[in-house]
Amino acid sequence: MEVVWKMLRGTGSLVLLSINGSILSSQSMCYIVSRQVEMNNGILKVILSRPYCNVRGITYQGVENLLDSSLDRDDRGYWDCSWEDVNGKNGKQTKILGGEFQVITQKNNQVEVSFKTTWKRSDPLPALNVDKRVRNAEWLIRVIRIRHIRTIQRMAWHISLGNQDCLFQYLAISYSRQRLMPTSAVQARGQSLAYPEAVMLENPSNSKFKGEVDDKYQYSSETKDDSLHGWISLIKGIGIWIITPSHEFRTAGPLKQDLTCHVGPTCLSMFISKQYTGVPLNVTFENGEPWFHLS
């Protein structure tokens, strides 16, 4: 754990895999196979859909796929966006999908690929040009470049990874906020409370959880404190982490809270949201207002 926390450096948001606290590296390669792109450095293999750039699989330390294979292939790891029109109505939500695929760099120690989408008026999507970059060397880095085209009243987006339930059952948000977590099956059997996200655990396989209330909001963190969060497999001795070395790309300042992880086991990297602050501090784009975002 200490080694992982010391790896915070650079900018943007990235996914890091570790084994017993050690970070490993090797030669990086990129393979294009039909409708998929495989990025492999001899230790870690990441499978991306082509041209959408959804993460379909992560192979690591003998585990064929760290992500939840019971989910649809394009629901395991993705960029998600929700927005409203200029009147604050017609709210919509969709995945941000790539389009044109290109290999940017392929060296011995680094591979970078691009999945670029250019907005057209006929698209039922927010008016954004998106260039999703993925680099695979010591770790998997996911960079998103977004350029605003026309008026959008409010917008939110995040990255989501759905991991294997049977592997990752220990959550770590900080040194002081760590715990064993119930599985999604246990949560599904629980009693719904005042709002959908809050569930009382009634018949858990682990008696420690009986009577607990699970709620994804209890794992939220202030932006200034959210440098790293993720899941640990006590079975395999490996971890999967969202690392955010700097926070200037996030909105609403260092004291804004946002989601980190929740039962699934799911990892989130939040870029923009109205969680905890509501509309006044959410992003609004006026007519003709230029805007460019790099994460």
mmCIF file with all atom_site columns, C-alpha atoms in Angstrom, residues 1-7 16-25 41 43-44 60-61 138-139 232 236-241 243:
data_model
loop_
_atom_site.group_PDB
_atom_site.id
_atom_site.type_symbol
_atom_site.label_atom_id
_atom_site.label_alt_id
_atom_site.label_comp_id
_atom_site.label_asym_id
_atom_site.label_entity_id
_atom_site.label_seq_id
_atom_site.pdbx_PDB_ins_code
_atom_site.Cartn_x
_atom_site.Cartn_y
_atom_site.Cartn_z
_atom_site.occupancy
_atom_site.B_iso_or_equiv
_atom_site.pdbx_formal_charge
_atom_site.auth_seq_id
_atom_site.auth_comp_id
_atom_site.auth_asym_id
_atom_site.auth_atom_id
_atom_site.pdbx_PDB_model_num
ATOM 1  C CA . MET A 1 1   ? 0.000  0.000   0.000   1.00 0.00 ? 1   MET A CA 1
ATOM 2  C CA . GLU A 1 2   ? 2.795  2.443   0.879   1.00 0.00 ? 2   GLU A CA 1
ATOM 3  C CA . VAL A 1 3   ? 4.488  1.886   -2.486  1.00 0.00 ? 3   VAL A CA 1
ATOM 4  C CA . VAL A 1 4   ? 1.233  2.530   -4.309  1.00 0.00 ? 4   VAL A CA 1
ATOM 5  C CA . TRP A 1 5   ? 0.637  5.847   -2.543  1.00 0.00 ? 5   TRP A CA 1
ATOM 6  C CA . LYS A 1 6   ? 4.186  6.959   -3.393  1.00 0.00 ? 6   LYS A CA 1
ATOM 7  C CA . MET A 1 7   ? 3.466  6.509   -7.122  1.00 0.00 ? 7   MET A CA 1
ATOM 8  C CA . LEU A 1 16  ? -2.600 1.403   -11.930 1.00 0.00 ? 16  LEU A CA 1
ATOM 9  C CA . LEU A 1 17  ? -2.170 -2.309  -11.293 1.00 0.00 ? 17  LEU A CA 1
ATOM 10 C CA . SER A 1 18  ? 0.194  -3.543  -8.592  1.00 0.00 ? 18  SER A CA 1
ATOM 11 C CA . ILE A 1 19  ? 1.267  -6.851  -7.115  1.00 0.00 ? 19  ILE A CA 1
ATOM 12 C CA . ASN A 1 20  ? 2.186  -7.003  -3.432  1.00 0.00 ? 20  ASN A CA 1
ATOM 13 C CA . GLY A 1 21  ? 2.897  -3.267  -3.484  1.00 0.00 ? 21  GLY A CA 1
ATOM 14 C CA . SER A 1 22  ? 5.427  -3.449  -6.365  1.00 0.00 ? 22  SER A CA 1
ATOM 15 C CA . ILE A 1 23  ? 5.115  -1.699  -9.733  1.00 0.00 ? 23  ILE A CA 1
ATOM 16 C CA . LEU A 1 24  ? 6.511  -3.673  -12.667 1.00 0.00 ? 24  LEU A CA 1
ATOM 17 C CA . SER A 1 25  ? 7.388  -2.678  -16.220 1.00 0.00 ? 25  SER A CA 1
ATOM 18 C CA . ASN A 1 41  ? 3.799  -5.063  -22.061 1.00 0.00 ? 41  ASN A CA 1
ATOM 19 C CA . ILE A 1 43  ? 3.118  -8.266  -17.696 1.00 0.00 ? 43  ILE A CA 1
ATOM 20 C CA . LEU A 1 44  ? -0.200 -6.532  -18.310 1.00 0.00 ? 44  LEU A CA 1
ATOM 21 C CA . TYR A 1 60  ? -2.657 -9.624  -15.137 1.00 0.00 ? 60  TYR A CA 1
ATOM 22 C CA . GLN A 1 61  ? -0.654 -12.077 -13.004 1.00 0.00 ? 61  GLN A CA 1
ATOM 23 C CA . GLU A 1 138 ? 4.217  0.551   -16.607 1.00 0.00 ? 138 GLU A CA 1
ATOM 24 C CA . TRP A 1 139 ? 0.482  1.203   -16.172 1.00 0.00 ? 139 TRP A CA 1
ATOM 25 C CA . ILE A 1 232 ? -7.341 -5.101  -3.348  1.00 0.00 ? 232 ILE A CA 1
ATOM 26 C CA . LYS A 1 236 ? -4.215 -12.883 -5.422  1.00 0.00 ? 236 LYS A CA 1
ATOM 27 C CA . GLY A 1 237 ? -2.312 -10.124 -3.598  1.00 0.00 ? 237 GLY A CA 1
ATOM 28 C CA . ILE A 1 238 ? -2.956 -7.614  -6.385  1.00 0.00 ? 238 ILE A CA 1
ATOM 29 C CA . GLY A 1 239 ? -4.667 -4.215  -6.533  1.00 0.00 ? 239 GLY A CA 1
ATOM 30 C CA . ILE A 1 240 ? -6.432 -2.088  -9.126  1.00 0.00 ? 240 ILE A CA 1
ATOM 31 C CA . TRP A 1 241 ? -6.271 1.676   -8.516  1.00 0.00 ? 241 TRP A CA 1
ATOM 32 C CA . ILE A 1 243 ? -4.721 7.507   -9.312  1.00 0.00 ? 243 ILE A CA 1
#
